[in-house]
Amino acid sequence: MPPLSCFQGYCVVDVVIDALGAAGDGLAVAPDGARLFLPGVLPGERVQVEGPVVLSPSPDRVDPPCPHYGPCGGCVTQHLALGPYSAWKRGRLVEALERAGFRDVPVAATEVTPPATRRRADLALRRRPDGSVALGFHARGDSARVEDLSTCFVLDPRLVALFEPLRAMLRSLPSLRREGSAMLNLLDSGPDLLLRLDGTPGVQERTALAAFAKAQGIPRIAGTSLKGTVSETLAQLGPVSIAFAGVPVAPPPGAFLQATPQGEAAIVRAVLAGLPKKLTGKARIAELHAGLGTLSFPLSAAARVAAYESAPEAVAALDAAARKSGGRVVATKRDLVRQPLAPKELEAFAALVLDPPFSGAAEQMPALARSSLGRIVYVSCNPAALTRDAKVLLGGGWRIEAATPIDQFLWSAQLEAVVVFAKGK
Ligand SMILES: C[S@@+](CC[C@H](N)C(=O)[O-])C[C@H]1O[C@@H](n2cnc3c(N)ncnc32)[C@H](O)[C@@H]1O
């Protein structure tokens, strides 16, 4: 049983941390057998549970660089050195694939993305009683509270530079009544801002937003309600654009982008490396959950691409870019949960790439498992969904040829991966 520390009749339990859990917490077992999840601690450390207070620090412990580390919910493992941190992320992919039944998988080293490169942030906003605005990420362990950020070590400095001007502008924006969010996407054309507000901006506010956009070099500011799915342009000073494999795409406000350019490049490399070695001139690749075409345009260098996506604004942007880029990508709007690709449709393709949302692709997996596709390349942002979906492929006789963990969300517990499935020997 772990020892007890007692002082003036009050006893606290010391435990030794066994491992890092999936959320980045240290795992330990209390004397009564209860599983403990303790923030900010590392495997091997002896820890006083109350606090928790580290009594014997691990050699893997480093000083977290960010002044907001701890209260901020954005980074949970800044106290862990890069080597063991990367190994932890790789281990989570190994574990996810083992849970699906795949043993001895050739899992590559983690592709870690550097600090100060994140190009996408959804910042929470809260109006305080004195009228000032807190802007930042949700607090760790208390999602109702916003950690008011002065800086951020993961975001691109061009986005961090907007914190202060945004805060000042929002202070005098009446349509931010109590709460909202500011979604920032750093495009090739500059920052793109989508404001979620609990009020409706009037004419004067739009004029103020246009002046703010001009002063800060923001080509477009869009707005929507707190739970809105459709946005409205509030100020547009110029075109918006981001290029994938050299093809410019005009994204809708708040569009999905891979979180960092480096992460995107690592995903593209692993996806292209996973394609069948010999693709004929007539070969076609099916790409599911195509978004704006992040993968479609790089894939189109290898074969013609049939790209499927359900979000209407994303398909429209992808379709417009594809038409101008030589016709090797054809975009189709399709809800793959309601209408997965049928076995007969899959026969037209030499390979398939899927990059599903967090929930995974349960509805699509049975048809993929039975198919005779040359390769299935699965881009995952959720190890639990990957486990569930990979299990279906195992049942269909698929094996894993390569697996690459990609850490786009530095110091968080999130994990992305590219897993290449092939059939037979
Ligand atoms: C993880 S993102 C990947 C997007 C793109 N591959 C990229 O790398 O930028 C997942 C995409 O799946 C789309 N999606 C979500 N549910 C879908 C569904 N039921 N059918 C088709 N696409 C869906 C989302 O709109 C989003 O574009």
Short mmCIF file of C-alpha atoms and ligand atoms in Angstrom, two decimals:
data_model
loop_
_atom_site.label_atom_id
_atom_site.label_comp_id
_atom_site.label_asym_id
_atom_site.label_seq_id
_atom_site.Cartn_x
_atom_site.Cartn_y
_atom_site.Cartn_z
CA MET A 1 0.00 0.00 0.00
CA PRO A 2 1.37 3.53 -0.77
CA PRO A 3 2.56 5.48 2.32
CA LEU A 4 0.42 8.16 3.93
CA SER A 5 1.77 11.66 4.74
CA CYS A 6 0.11 13.07 7.84
CA PHE A 7 0.35 16.58 9.30
CA GLN A 8 -1.65 17.81 12.31
CA GLY A 9 -4.06 14.93 11.94
CA TYR A 10 -4.69 15.49 8.21
CA CYS A 11 -3.47 12.69 5.97
CA VAL A 12 -2.76 12.80 2.27
CA VAL A 13 -2.00 9.88 0.06
CA ASP A 14 1.25 9.55 -1.88
CA VAL A 15 1.06 7.49 -5.04
CA VAL A 16 3.46 6.58 -7.83
CA ILE A 17 2.20 7.42 -11.31
CA ASP A 18 1.96 4.33 -13.52
CA ALA A 19 1.37 5.86 -16.95
CA LEU A 20 -0.02 8.80 -18.92
CA GLY A 21 -3.66 8.30 -19.83
CA ALA A 22 -5.38 9.16 -23.10
CA ALA A 23 -6.25 12.67 -21.84
CA GLY A 24 -2.65 13.38 -20.70
CA ASP A 25 -3.42 12.83 -17.00
CA GLY A 26 -1.15 10.69 -14.82
CA LEU A 27 -2.76 7.38 -13.87
CA ALA A 28 -2.36 5.80 -10.44
CA VAL A 29 -4.21 3.50 -8.08
CA ALA A 30 -5.27 4.80 -4.64
CA PRO A 31 -4.90 2.59 -1.52
CA ASP A 32 -8.62 1.78 -1.73
CA GLY A 33 -8.17 0.57 -5.33
CA ALA A 34 -9.73 3.64 -6.95
CA ARG A 35 -8.22 4.69 -10.30
CA LEU A 36 -6.76 8.22 -10.02
CA PHE A 37 -6.37 10.67 -12.92
CA LEU A 38 -3.99 13.47 -11.87
CA PRO A 39 -3.10 16.48 -14.04
CA GLY A 40 0.45 17.75 -14.54
CA VAL A 41 2.26 14.63 -13.34
CA LEU A 42 4.44 12.06 -15.11
CA PRO A 43 5.01 8.29 -15.03
CA GLY A 44 7.40 7.23 -12.26
CA GLU A 45 6.79 10.35 -10.16
CA ARG A 46 5.81 10.03 -6.53
CA VAL A 47 2.95 12.43 -6.05
CA GLN A 48 0.90 13.75 -3.17
CA VAL A 49 -2.65 13.29 -4.46
CA GLU A 50 -3.99 16.44 -2.82
CA GLY A 51 -2.85 19.22 -5.18
CA PRO A 52 -1.38 17.16 -6.81
CA VAL A 53 2.13 17.93 -5.55
CA VAL A 54 5.11 16.24 -7.18
CA LEU A 55 7.37 14.79 -4.47
CA SER A 56 10.00 13.16 -6.70
CA PRO A 57 10.15 14.65 -10.20
CA SER A 58 10.72 12.49 -13.26
CA PRO A 59 13.90 13.04 -15.32
CA ASP A 60 11.49 13.58 -18.24
CA ARG A 61 10.02 16.68 -16.56
CA VAL A 62 10.76 20.09 -18.15
CA ASP A 63 9.66 23.64 -17.31
CA PRO A 64 6.52 24.46 -19.30
CA PRO A 65 7.37 27.51 -21.46
CA CYS A 66 3.91 29.11 -21.53
CA PRO A 67 2.78 31.35 -18.63
CA HIS A 68 -0.79 30.03 -19.12
CA TYR A 69 0.23 26.37 -18.73
CA GLY A 70 -1.90 24.81 -16.00
CA PRO A 71 -5.09 26.89 -15.99
CA CYS A 72 -5.35 26.83 -19.82
CA GLY A 73 -7.07 23.77 -21.24
CA GLY A 74 -5.18 24.04 -24.53
CA CYS A 75 -1.93 22.29 -23.53
CA VAL A 76 -1.83 19.44 -21.03
CA THR A 77 1.68 18.00 -21.50
CA GLN A 78 4.04 20.99 -21.72
CA HIS A 79 5.82 19.59 -18.66
CA LEU A 80 6.98 16.50 -20.59
CA ALA A 81 10.25 16.49 -22.62
CA LEU A 82 9.86 16.11 -26.38
CA GLY A 83 11.37 12.59 -26.66
CA PRO A 84 9.07 10.83 -24.17
CA TYR A 85 6.18 13.01 -25.36
CA SER A 86 6.60 11.74 -28.95
CA ALA A 87 6.95 8.18 -27.68
CA TRP A 88 3.70 8.56 -25.69
CA LYS A 89 1.83 9.67 -28.81
CA ARG A 90 3.28 6.81 -30.87
CA GLY A 91 2.34 4.39 -28.08
CA ARG A 92 -1.25 5.56 -28.26
CA LEU A 93 -1.41 4.62 -31.95
CA VAL A 94 0.20 1.23 -31.28
CA GLU A 95 -2.39 0.67 -28.53
CA ALA A 96 -5.32 1.76 -30.76
CA LEU A 97 -4.26 -0.70 -33.47
CA GLU A 98 -3.63 -3.51 -30.96
CA ARG A 99 -7.10 -2.99 -29.54
CA ALA A 100 -8.42 -3.49 -33.07
CA GLY A 101 -6.54 -6.80 -33.21
CA PHE A 102 -3.48 -5.75 -35.27
CA ARG A 103 -0.22 -6.93 -33.65
CA ASP A 104 3.38 -6.04 -34.57
CA VAL A 105 2.34 -3.16 -36.81
CA PRO A 106 5.23 -1.17 -38.34
CA VAL A 107 4.34 2.13 -36.63
CA ALA A 108 6.66 4.98 -37.64
CA ALA A 109 8.09 7.58 -35.26
CA THR A 110 5.71 10.45 -34.43
CA GLU A 111 5.77 13.39 -36.82
CA VAL A 112 5.82 16.25 -34.31
CA THR A 113 4.93 19.75 -35.45
CA PRO A 114 6.89 22.69 -34.00
CA PRO A 115 5.51 25.34 -31.61
CA ALA A 116 4.13 28.60 -33.05
CA THR A 117 2.77 26.95 -36.21
CA ARG A 118 -0.94 26.33 -35.50
CA ARG A 119 -2.94 28.22 -38.10
CA ARG A 120 -6.42 27.58 -36.76
CA ALA A 121 -7.90 28.62 -33.42
CA ASP A 122 -11.39 28.76 -31.98
CA LEU A 123 -11.08 31.33 -29.19
CA ALA A 124 -13.82 31.53 -26.58
CA LEU A 125 -15.11 35.02 -25.68
CA ARG A 126 -16.76 36.13 -22.40
CA ARG A 127 -17.98 39.64 -21.58
CA ARG A 128 -17.07 40.53 -17.99
CA PRO A 129 -19.31 42.68 -15.74
CA ASP A 130 -16.96 45.67 -16.28
CA GLY A 131 -17.45 45.40 -20.08
CA SER A 132 -14.01 44.01 -20.84
CA VAL A 133 -13.70 40.79 -22.80
CA ALA A 134 -11.85 37.60 -21.86
CA LEU A 135 -10.43 35.88 -24.96
CA GLY A 136 -8.73 32.50 -24.94
CA PHE A 137 -9.18 28.77 -24.57
CA HIS A 138 -11.52 27.09 -22.10
CA ALA A 139 -9.91 26.56 -18.70
CA ARG A 140 -8.64 23.12 -17.81
CA GLY A 141 -11.29 21.21 -15.86
CA ASP A 142 -13.79 24.11 -16.05
CA SER A 143 -15.11 24.64 -19.56
CA ALA A 144 -17.39 27.47 -18.33
CA ARG A 145 -14.30 29.61 -17.58
CA VAL A 146 -12.14 31.22 -20.26
CA GLU A 147 -8.39 31.53 -19.69
CA ASP A 148 -7.74 35.11 -20.86
CA LEU A 149 -4.61 34.67 -23.00
CA SER A 150 -1.77 37.16 -23.25
CA THR A 151 0.15 34.77 -25.50
CA CYS A 152 0.06 31.25 -26.87
CA PHE A 153 3.05 29.04 -27.66
CA VAL A 154 1.31 26.78 -30.16
CA LEU A 155 -0.42 29.38 -32.34
CA ASP A 156 1.25 31.11 -35.27
CA PRO A 157 2.49 34.51 -33.97
CA ARG A 158 0.41 36.26 -36.65
CA LEU A 159 -2.71 34.98 -34.86
CA VAL A 160 -1.31 35.75 -31.40
CA ALA A 161 -0.72 39.34 -32.57
CA LEU A 162 -4.48 39.68 -33.06
CA PHE A 163 -5.39 38.85 -29.43
CA GLU A 164 -5.03 42.39 -28.07
CA PRO A 165 -6.62 44.30 -31.00
CA LEU A 166 -9.50 41.77 -31.07
CA ARG A 167 -10.10 42.16 -27.35
CA ALA A 168 -10.13 45.97 -27.67
CA MET A 169 -12.49 45.88 -30.67
CA LEU A 170 -14.87 43.39 -29.01
CA ARG A 171 -15.09 45.55 -25.89
CA SER A 172 -17.07 48.09 -27.92
CA LEU A 173 -19.07 45.57 -29.98
CA PRO A 174 -22.57 45.50 -28.41
CA SER A 175 -23.57 42.31 -30.29
CA LEU A 176 -21.14 40.40 -28.08
CA ARG A 177 -23.50 40.47 -25.11
CA ARG A 178 -22.23 37.75 -22.82
CA GLU A 179 -20.43 35.10 -24.80
CA GLY A 180 -19.26 34.05 -28.22
CA SER A 181 -16.21 32.83 -30.05
CA ALA A 182 -13.67 34.04 -32.58
CA MET A 183 -12.63 31.39 -35.08
CA LEU A 184 -9.36 32.34 -36.79
CA ASN A 185 -8.01 30.58 -39.88
CA LEU A 186 -4.66 31.73 -41.18
CA LEU A 187 -5.01 31.54 -44.98
CA ASP A 188 -2.50 32.46 -47.69
CA SER A 189 -4.50 35.70 -48.01
CA GLY A 190 -4.11 36.48 -44.29
CA PRO A 191 -6.23 35.80 -41.19
CA ASP A 192 -9.88 34.91 -41.82
CA LEU A 193 -12.21 35.69 -38.91
CA LEU A 194 -15.58 34.11 -38.09
CA LEU A 195 -17.34 35.65 -35.07
CA ARG A 196 -20.01 33.67 -33.24
CA LEU A 197 -22.11 36.21 -31.35
CA ASP A 198 -25.12 36.14 -29.04
CA GLY A 199 -26.44 39.38 -30.59
CA THR A 200 -26.92 40.68 -34.13
CA PRO A 201 -24.45 43.29 -35.43
CA GLY A 202 -26.12 46.46 -36.70
CA VAL A 203 -24.94 48.88 -39.41
CA GLN A 204 -22.61 50.82 -37.10
CA GLU A 205 -20.99 47.63 -35.87
CA ARG A 206 -20.39 46.44 -39.44
CA THR A 207 -18.70 49.75 -40.21
CA ALA A 208 -16.51 49.33 -37.12
CA LEU A 209 -15.69 45.74 -38.15
CA ALA A 210 -14.68 46.91 -41.64
CA ALA A 211 -12.34 49.50 -40.07
CA PHE A 212 -10.90 46.80 -37.79
CA ALA A 213 -10.40 44.45 -40.77
CA LYS A 214 -8.56 47.18 -42.66
CA ALA A 215 -6.34 48.10 -39.72
CA GLN A 216 -5.41 44.46 -39.04
CA GLY A 217 -5.02 43.22 -42.64
CA ILE A 218 -7.96 40.81 -42.38
CA PRO A 219 -9.56 40.31 -45.83
CA ARG A 220 -12.87 38.94 -44.48
CA ILE A 221 -14.87 38.97 -41.25
CA ALA A 222 -17.98 36.79 -41.14
CA GLY A 223 -20.56 36.36 -38.39
CA THR A 224 -23.03 33.78 -37.21
CA SER A 225 -25.17 33.10 -34.15
CA LEU A 226 -23.95 30.96 -31.25
CA LYS A 227 -25.28 27.70 -32.69
CA GLY A 228 -25.58 28.91 -36.29
CA THR A 229 -24.45 26.77 -39.18
CA VAL A 230 -24.82 29.46 -41.84
CA SER A 231 -22.60 32.52 -41.69
CA GLU A 232 -22.95 35.98 -43.15
CA THR A 233 -20.12 38.19 -44.42
CA LEU A 234 -19.87 41.26 -42.17
CA ALA A 235 -16.86 42.88 -43.87
CA GLN A 236 -14.96 41.86 -46.98
CA LEU A 237 -11.95 43.86 -48.10
CA GLY A 238 -10.41 41.39 -50.54
CA PRO A 239 -10.41 37.79 -51.79
CA VAL A 240 -9.64 34.87 -49.48
CA SER A 241 -7.50 31.97 -50.64
CA ILE A 242 -5.43 28.99 -49.60
CA ALA A 243 -3.53 26.71 -52.00
CA PHE A 244 -3.31 22.91 -51.90
CA ALA A 245 -0.58 21.47 -54.15
CA GLY A 246 -0.52 24.86 -55.86
CA VAL A 247 -4.29 24.96 -56.54
CA PRO A 248 -5.95 28.03 -54.95
CA VAL A 249 -9.23 27.40 -53.12
CA ALA A 250 -11.55 30.08 -51.67
CA PRO A 251 -12.66 28.63 -48.30
CA PRO A 252 -15.98 29.49 -46.68
CA PRO A 253 -15.78 31.21 -43.24
CA GLY A 254 -14.64 28.84 -40.48
CA ALA A 255 -13.71 26.11 -42.99
CA PHE A 256 -11.88 23.01 -41.81
CA LEU A 257 -8.11 23.22 -42.38
CA GLN A 258 -5.48 20.80 -41.13
CA ALA A 259 -4.24 22.47 -37.94
CA THR A 260 -0.68 23.23 -39.09
CA PRO A 261 1.03 23.45 -42.50
CA GLN A 262 3.66 20.96 -41.22
CA GLY A 263 0.96 18.51 -40.08
CA GLU A 264 -0.79 18.85 -43.42
CA ALA A 265 2.49 18.15 -45.27
CA ALA A 266 3.13 15.07 -43.09
CA ILE A 267 -0.39 13.75 -43.75
CA VAL A 268 -0.05 14.33 -47.50
CA ARG A 269 3.35 12.54 -47.55
CA ALA A 270 2.02 9.52 -45.68
CA VAL A 271 -1.13 9.34 -47.82
CA LEU A 272 0.80 9.50 -51.12
CA ALA A 273 3.31 6.92 -49.85
CA GLY A 274 0.39 4.59 -49.09
CA LEU A 275 -1.04 4.50 -52.62
CA PRO A 276 -0.52 1.39 -54.78
CA LYS A 277 2.93 1.50 -56.36
CA LYS A 278 1.66 1.14 -59.93
CA LEU A 279 -1.36 3.18 -60.92
CA THR A 280 -2.35 3.05 -64.59
CA GLY A 281 -3.11 6.22 -66.52
CA LYS A 282 -6.83 5.48 -66.21
CA ALA A 283 -6.74 4.69 -62.49
CA ARG A 284 -9.19 6.50 -60.20
CA ILE A 285 -8.94 7.15 -56.48
CA ALA A 286 -12.00 7.62 -54.28
CA GLU A 287 -11.50 10.25 -51.60
CA LEU A 288 -14.07 10.41 -48.80
CA HIS A 289 -14.51 13.45 -46.51
CA ALA A 290 -12.57 15.65 -48.92
CA GLY A 291 -13.27 19.05 -47.31
CA LEU A 292 -11.71 21.83 -49.38
CA GLY A 293 -9.38 19.45 -51.23
CA THR A 294 -6.36 19.38 -48.90
CA LEU A 295 -5.66 15.82 -50.08
CA SER A 296 -7.59 15.85 -53.39
CA PHE A 297 -5.15 18.08 -55.28
CA PRO A 298 -1.96 16.31 -54.09
CA LEU A 299 -3.67 12.96 -54.89
CA SER A 300 -4.58 14.16 -58.38
CA ALA A 301 -0.88 14.03 -59.34
CA ALA A 302 -1.11 10.22 -59.01
CA ALA A 303 -4.56 9.52 -60.49
CA ARG A 304 -7.99 10.99 -61.19
CA VAL A 305 -9.81 11.70 -57.94
CA ALA A 306 -13.51 11.31 -57.14
CA ALA A 307 -13.86 13.49 -54.04
CA TYR A 308 -16.92 13.15 -51.76
CA GLU A 309 -17.89 15.64 -49.06
CA SER A 310 -21.15 16.52 -47.30
CA ALA A 311 -20.66 20.19 -46.25
CA PRO A 312 -22.28 22.26 -49.05
CA GLU A 313 -19.95 25.29 -48.76
CA ALA A 314 -16.83 23.09 -48.77
CA VAL A 315 -17.99 21.10 -51.81
CA ALA A 316 -18.79 24.33 -53.66
CA ALA A 317 -15.29 25.71 -52.92
CA LEU A 318 -13.62 22.42 -53.89
CA ASP A 319 -15.72 22.09 -57.05
CA ALA A 320 -14.93 25.64 -58.19
CA ALA A 321 -11.18 25.11 -57.64
CA ALA A 322 -11.25 21.66 -59.28
CA ARG A 323 -12.93 22.99 -62.43
CA LYS A 324 -10.22 25.62 -62.85
CA SER A 325 -7.38 23.16 -62.22
CA GLY A 326 -7.67 20.78 -65.17
CA GLY A 327 -10.49 18.42 -64.22
CA ARG A 328 -8.54 15.61 -62.52
CA VAL A 329 -10.59 16.14 -59.35
CA VAL A 330 -14.38 15.76 -59.50
CA ALA A 331 -16.22 16.92 -56.37
CA THR A 332 -19.54 15.36 -55.35
CA LYS A 333 -21.77 16.39 -52.46
CA ARG A 334 -22.72 13.28 -50.54
CA ASP A 335 -23.56 12.47 -46.94
CA LEU A 336 -21.52 9.31 -46.39
CA VAL A 337 -23.30 8.46 -43.15
CA ARG A 338 -26.69 8.30 -44.84
CA GLN A 339 -25.36 7.07 -48.15
CA PRO A 340 -21.99 5.32 -47.90
CA LEU A 341 -20.32 4.25 -51.16
CA ALA A 342 -21.86 0.92 -52.18
CA PRO A 343 -19.74 -2.17 -53.02
CA LYS A 344 -20.59 -1.81 -56.73
CA GLU A 345 -19.41 1.83 -56.74
CA LEU A 346 -16.13 0.89 -55.06
CA GLU A 347 -15.25 -1.41 -57.99
CA ALA A 348 -14.43 1.67 -60.09
CA PHE A 349 -11.46 2.64 -57.90
CA ALA A 350 -7.86 1.44 -57.59
CA ALA A 351 -7.55 2.86 -54.05
CA LEU A 352 -9.54 4.79 -51.49
CA VAL A 353 -8.54 7.53 -49.04
CA LEU A 354 -10.83 8.47 -46.16
CA ASP A 355 -10.39 11.28 -43.65
CA PRO A 356 -13.53 11.09 -41.52
CA PRO A 357 -14.61 13.48 -38.75
CA PHE A 358 -14.02 12.60 -35.06
CA SER A 359 -16.89 10.08 -35.08
CA GLY A 360 -15.11 7.93 -37.68
CA ALA A 361 -16.70 6.09 -40.60
CA ALA A 362 -18.69 3.20 -39.08
CA GLU A 363 -21.36 3.22 -41.83
CA GLN A 364 -18.77 2.99 -44.61
CA MET A 365 -16.55 0.27 -43.16
CA PRO A 366 -18.51 -2.93 -44.04
CA ALA A 367 -18.43 -2.10 -47.79
CA LEU A 368 -14.72 -1.21 -47.58
CA ALA A 369 -13.92 -4.45 -45.74
CA ARG A 370 -15.54 -6.54 -48.52
CA SER A 371 -14.06 -4.48 -51.39
CA SER A 372 -11.19 -5.43 -53.69
CA LEU A 373 -9.58 -1.97 -53.50
CA GLY A 374 -5.78 -2.04 -53.93
CA ARG A 375 -5.27 0.08 -50.78
CA ILE A 376 -7.33 1.86 -48.16
CA VAL A 377 -5.59 4.86 -46.60
CA TYR A 378 -7.31 5.93 -43.39
CA VAL A 379 -6.52 9.41 -41.99
CA SER A 380 -7.70 9.43 -38.38
CA CYS A 381 -8.17 12.18 -35.80
CA ASN A 382 -9.61 9.86 -33.14
CA PRO A 383 -7.79 6.71 -31.97
CA ALA A 384 -11.02 5.23 -30.50
CA ALA A 385 -12.91 5.53 -33.80
CA LEU A 386 -9.85 4.18 -35.61
CA THR A 387 -9.86 1.09 -33.36
CA ARG A 388 -13.53 0.44 -34.09
CA ASP A 389 -13.20 0.97 -37.87
CA ALA A 390 -9.90 -0.93 -38.23
CA LYS A 391 -11.48 -3.93 -36.49
CA VAL A 392 -14.00 -4.16 -39.36
CA LEU A 393 -11.17 -4.17 -41.91
CA LEU A 394 -9.34 -6.90 -39.97
CA GLY A 395 -12.50 -8.99 -40.23
CA GLY A 396 -12.42 -8.49 -44.01
CA GLY A 397 -8.85 -9.85 -44.30
CA TRP A 398 -6.99 -6.53 -44.44
CA ARG A 399 -3.54 -6.06 -42.93
CA ILE A 400 -1.66 -2.86 -42.05
CA GLU A 401 1.22 -1.95 -44.30
CA ALA A 402 2.22 1.33 -42.63
CA ALA A 403 1.05 3.55 -39.79
CA THR A 404 2.26 7.07 -39.05
CA PRO A 405 1.33 9.04 -35.91
CA ILE A 406 1.08 12.75 -36.65
CA ASP A 407 1.04 15.24 -33.79
CA GLN A 408 -0.61 18.36 -35.15
CA PHE A 409 -1.89 19.47 -31.75
CA LEU A 410 1.37 19.94 -29.89
CA TRP A 411 1.17 19.39 -26.10
CA SER A 412 -2.47 18.28 -26.31
CA ALA A 413 -3.83 14.76 -25.92
CA GLN A 414 -5.12 14.68 -29.50
CA LEU A 415 -3.58 12.31 -31.99
CA GLU A 416 -3.85 12.05 -35.75
CA ALA A 417 -2.62 9.12 -37.80
CA VAL A 418 -2.38 7.84 -41.35
CA VAL A 419 -2.86 4.07 -41.58
CA VAL A 420 -2.37 2.17 -44.84
CA PHE A 421 -4.36 -1.05 -45.24
CA ALA A 422 -3.69 -3.70 -47.91
CA LYS A 423 -5.14 -7.16 -48.55
CA GLY A 424 -3.29 -10.46 -48.76
CA LYS A 425 0.45 -11.03 -48.29
C1 LIG B 1 -11.24 15.70 -40.76
S1 LIG B 1 -12.06 16.66 -41.95
C2 LIG B 1 -11.05 16.30 -43.34
C3 LIG B 1 -11.20 17.25 -44.49
C4 LIG B 1 -10.10 17.15 -45.57
N1 LIG B 1 -9.80 15.79 -45.91
C5 LIG B 1 -8.85 17.88 -45.16
O1 LIG B 1 -7.81 17.21 -44.98
O2 LIG B 1 -8.88 19.10 -45.04
C6 LIG B 1 -13.50 15.71 -42.18
C7 LIG B 1 -14.41 16.15 -43.30
O3 LIG B 1 -15.52 15.25 -43.32
C8 LIG B 1 -16.66 15.98 -43.67
N2 LIG B 1 -17.83 15.19 -43.24
C9 LIG B 1 -18.36 15.14 -41.98
N3 LIG B 1 -19.43 14.32 -41.98
C10 LIG B 1 -19.57 13.85 -43.24
C11 LIG B 1 -20.51 12.98 -43.86
N4 LIG B 1 -21.52 12.43 -43.15
N5 LIG B 1 -20.37 12.71 -45.17
C12 LIG B 1 -19.36 13.26 -45.88
N6 LIG B 1 -18.45 14.09 -45.36
C13 LIG B 1 -18.55 14.39 -44.05
C14 LIG B 1 -16.49 17.30 -42.96
O4 LIG B 1 -17.31 18.30 -43.52
C15 LIG B 1 -14.99 17.55 -43.16
O5 LIG B 1 -14.77 18.26 -44.35
#
